[in-house]
Coordinates of C-alpha atoms in Angstrom, one line a residue:
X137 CA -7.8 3.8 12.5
X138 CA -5.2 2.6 15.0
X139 CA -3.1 -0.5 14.9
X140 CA -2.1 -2.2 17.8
X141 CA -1.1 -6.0 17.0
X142 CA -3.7 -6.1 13.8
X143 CA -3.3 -8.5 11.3
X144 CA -5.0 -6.1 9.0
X145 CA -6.0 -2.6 8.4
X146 CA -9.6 -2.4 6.4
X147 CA -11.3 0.4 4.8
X148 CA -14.4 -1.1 3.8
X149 CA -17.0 2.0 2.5
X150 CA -15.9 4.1 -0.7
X151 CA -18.5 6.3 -0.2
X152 CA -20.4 7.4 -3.9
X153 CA -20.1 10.7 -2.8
X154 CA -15.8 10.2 -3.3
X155 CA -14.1 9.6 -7.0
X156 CA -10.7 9.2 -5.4
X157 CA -9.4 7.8 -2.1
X158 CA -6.0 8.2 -0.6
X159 CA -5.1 6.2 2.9
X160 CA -2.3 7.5 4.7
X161 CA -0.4 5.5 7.1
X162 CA 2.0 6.8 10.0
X163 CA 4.4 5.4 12.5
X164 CA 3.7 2.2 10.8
X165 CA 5.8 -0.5 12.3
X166 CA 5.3 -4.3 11.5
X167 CA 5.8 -7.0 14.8
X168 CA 8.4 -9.0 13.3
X169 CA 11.4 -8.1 10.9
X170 CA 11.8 -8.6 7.3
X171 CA 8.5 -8.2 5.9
X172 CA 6.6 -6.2 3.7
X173 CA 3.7 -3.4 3.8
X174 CA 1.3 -5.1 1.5
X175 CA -2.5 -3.5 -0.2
X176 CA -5.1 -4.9 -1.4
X177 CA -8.3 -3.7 -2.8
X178 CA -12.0 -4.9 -2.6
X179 CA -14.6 -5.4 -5.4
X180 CA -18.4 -6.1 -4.2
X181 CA -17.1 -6.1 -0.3
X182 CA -14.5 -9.0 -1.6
X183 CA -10.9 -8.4 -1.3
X184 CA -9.2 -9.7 -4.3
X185 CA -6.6 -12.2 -4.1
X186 CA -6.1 -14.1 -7.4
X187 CA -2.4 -15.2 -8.2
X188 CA -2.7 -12.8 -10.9
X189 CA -4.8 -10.2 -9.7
X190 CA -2.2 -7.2 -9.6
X191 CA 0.2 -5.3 -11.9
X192 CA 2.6 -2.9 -10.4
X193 CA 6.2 -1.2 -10.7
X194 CA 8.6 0.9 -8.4
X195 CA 11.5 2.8 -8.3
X196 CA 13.2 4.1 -5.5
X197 CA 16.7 4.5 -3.9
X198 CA 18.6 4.1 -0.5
X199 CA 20.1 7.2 1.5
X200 CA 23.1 6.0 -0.3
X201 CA 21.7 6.7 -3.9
X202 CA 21.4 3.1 -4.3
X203 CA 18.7 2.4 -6.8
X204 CA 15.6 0.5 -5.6
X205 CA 13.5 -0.9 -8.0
X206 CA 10.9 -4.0 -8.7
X207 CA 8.3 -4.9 -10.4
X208 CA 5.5 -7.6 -11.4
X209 CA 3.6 -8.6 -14.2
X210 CA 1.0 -10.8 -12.3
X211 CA 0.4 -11.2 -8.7
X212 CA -2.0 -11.3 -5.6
X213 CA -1.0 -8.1 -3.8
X214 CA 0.5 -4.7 -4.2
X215 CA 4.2 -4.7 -2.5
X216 CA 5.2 -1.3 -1.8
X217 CA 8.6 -1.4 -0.3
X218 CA 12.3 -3.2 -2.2
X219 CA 14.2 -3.7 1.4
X220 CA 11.9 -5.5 3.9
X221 CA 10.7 -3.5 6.9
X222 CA 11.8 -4.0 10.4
X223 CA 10.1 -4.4 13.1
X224 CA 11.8 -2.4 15.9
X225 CA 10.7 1.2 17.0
X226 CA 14.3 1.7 19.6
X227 CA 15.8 1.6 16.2
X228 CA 13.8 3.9 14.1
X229 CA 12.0 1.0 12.0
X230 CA 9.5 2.7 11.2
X231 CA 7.6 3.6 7.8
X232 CA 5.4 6.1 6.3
X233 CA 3.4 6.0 3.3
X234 CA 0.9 7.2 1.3
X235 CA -1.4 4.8 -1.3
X236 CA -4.1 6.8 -4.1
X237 CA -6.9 4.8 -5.5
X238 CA -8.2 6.4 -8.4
X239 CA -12.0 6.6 -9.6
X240 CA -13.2 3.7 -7.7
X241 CA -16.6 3.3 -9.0
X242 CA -15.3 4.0 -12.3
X243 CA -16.6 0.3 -14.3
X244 CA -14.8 0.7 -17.9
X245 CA -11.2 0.7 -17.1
X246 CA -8.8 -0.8 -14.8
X247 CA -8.5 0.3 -11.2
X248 CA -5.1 2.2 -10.7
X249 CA -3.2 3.8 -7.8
X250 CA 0.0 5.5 -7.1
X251 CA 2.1 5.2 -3.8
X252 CA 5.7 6.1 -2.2
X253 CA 6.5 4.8 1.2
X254 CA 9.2 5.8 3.3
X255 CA 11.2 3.8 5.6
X256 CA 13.9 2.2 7.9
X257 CA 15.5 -0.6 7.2
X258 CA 16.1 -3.7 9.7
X259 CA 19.7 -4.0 11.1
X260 CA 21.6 -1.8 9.0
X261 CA 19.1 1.2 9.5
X262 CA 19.7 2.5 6.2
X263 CA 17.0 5.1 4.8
X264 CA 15.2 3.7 1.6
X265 CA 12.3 5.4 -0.3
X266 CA 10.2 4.1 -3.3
X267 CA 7.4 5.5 -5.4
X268 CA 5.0 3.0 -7.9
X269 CA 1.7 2.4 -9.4
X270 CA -0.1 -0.5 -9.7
X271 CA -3.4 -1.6 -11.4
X272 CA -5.9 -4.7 -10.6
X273 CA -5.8 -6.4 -13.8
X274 CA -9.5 -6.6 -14.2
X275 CA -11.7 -4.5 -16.4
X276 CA -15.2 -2.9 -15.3
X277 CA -14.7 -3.7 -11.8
X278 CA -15.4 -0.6 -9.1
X279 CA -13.6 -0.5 -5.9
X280 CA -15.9 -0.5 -2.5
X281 CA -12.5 -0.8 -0.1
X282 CA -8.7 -1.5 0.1
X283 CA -6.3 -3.7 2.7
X284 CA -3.3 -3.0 4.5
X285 CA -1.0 -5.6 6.2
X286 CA 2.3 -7.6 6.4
X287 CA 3.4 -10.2 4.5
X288 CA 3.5 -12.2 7.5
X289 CA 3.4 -11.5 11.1
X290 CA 0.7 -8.4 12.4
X291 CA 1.0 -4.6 12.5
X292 CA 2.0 -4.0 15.6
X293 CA 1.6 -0.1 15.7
X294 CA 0.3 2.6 13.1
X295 CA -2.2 5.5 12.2
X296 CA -4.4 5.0 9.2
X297 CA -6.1 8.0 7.9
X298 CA -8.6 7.5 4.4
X299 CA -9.6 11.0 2.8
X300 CA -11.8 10.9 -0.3
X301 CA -11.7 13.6 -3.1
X302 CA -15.1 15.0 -4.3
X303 CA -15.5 16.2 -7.8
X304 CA -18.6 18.6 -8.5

């Protein structure tokens, strides 16, 4: 998929023929500054949004070897960067990222996934890169989709590639 002034980015059919999916997102630029590349993901063609609905950690650090990191213990959406994102392509805003779900349809355990995202930030232009894993805090739940957006504001460019992984 293509972005062009989206408020969202959907992926809506984990095909059963997939254990694992992986969406990767390039030239991914936000419309306004100082927000963040938020996931989601979707159980029974719902996206879940509870105030407590996610787990994750990351670690990551600045071109200046400044250590990035953040985490949470209970909240309604994966964050994936520490710095907020800009929003201005002239100045090289622009992110790229990677986000793994693993065995979606699995129903005993928790859903978890893995990301890193690299990026610009706004203003000072500084180079930051993190790399996490989250979980949906809910047991015997498969996944039929995931979310990409901003914290606020649209995406105003981007390319959004889903690949599955087939087990046989």
């Amino acid at each position: 998929q293509t972005a062009s002034d989206d408020t969202e980015i959907d992926f809506t059919s984990f095909s059963s023929d997939y254990k694992d999916f992986k969406i990767i997102g390039t030239n991914y630029v936000h419309a306004t500054d100082n927000v963040d590349l938020k996931f989601r993901v979707s159980v029974g063609g719902t996206f879940q949004d509870g105030a407590s609905d996610y787990v994750y950690t990351f670690l990551g650090y600045d071109e200046n070897g400044v250590e990035k990191r953040l985490n949470s213990t209970g909240t309604d959406s994966i964050r994936a960067n520490y710095t907020s994102l800009g929003s201005s392509i002239g100045n090289g805003e622009v992110a790229g990222w990677e986000f793994i779900i693993y065995d979606v349809h699995n129903t005993t355990y928790q859903t978890i996934s893995s990301f890193k995202i690299y990026y610009m930030t706004p203003h000072a232009g500084d180079m930051e890169f993190t790399t996490g894993a989250a979980r949906m805090d809910q047991a015997s739940n498969a996944v039929d989709g995931a979310r990409i957006y901003a914290s606020s504001g649209n995406i105003d460019v981007g390319e959004f590639t889903l690949y599955g992984r087939k087990i046989t």
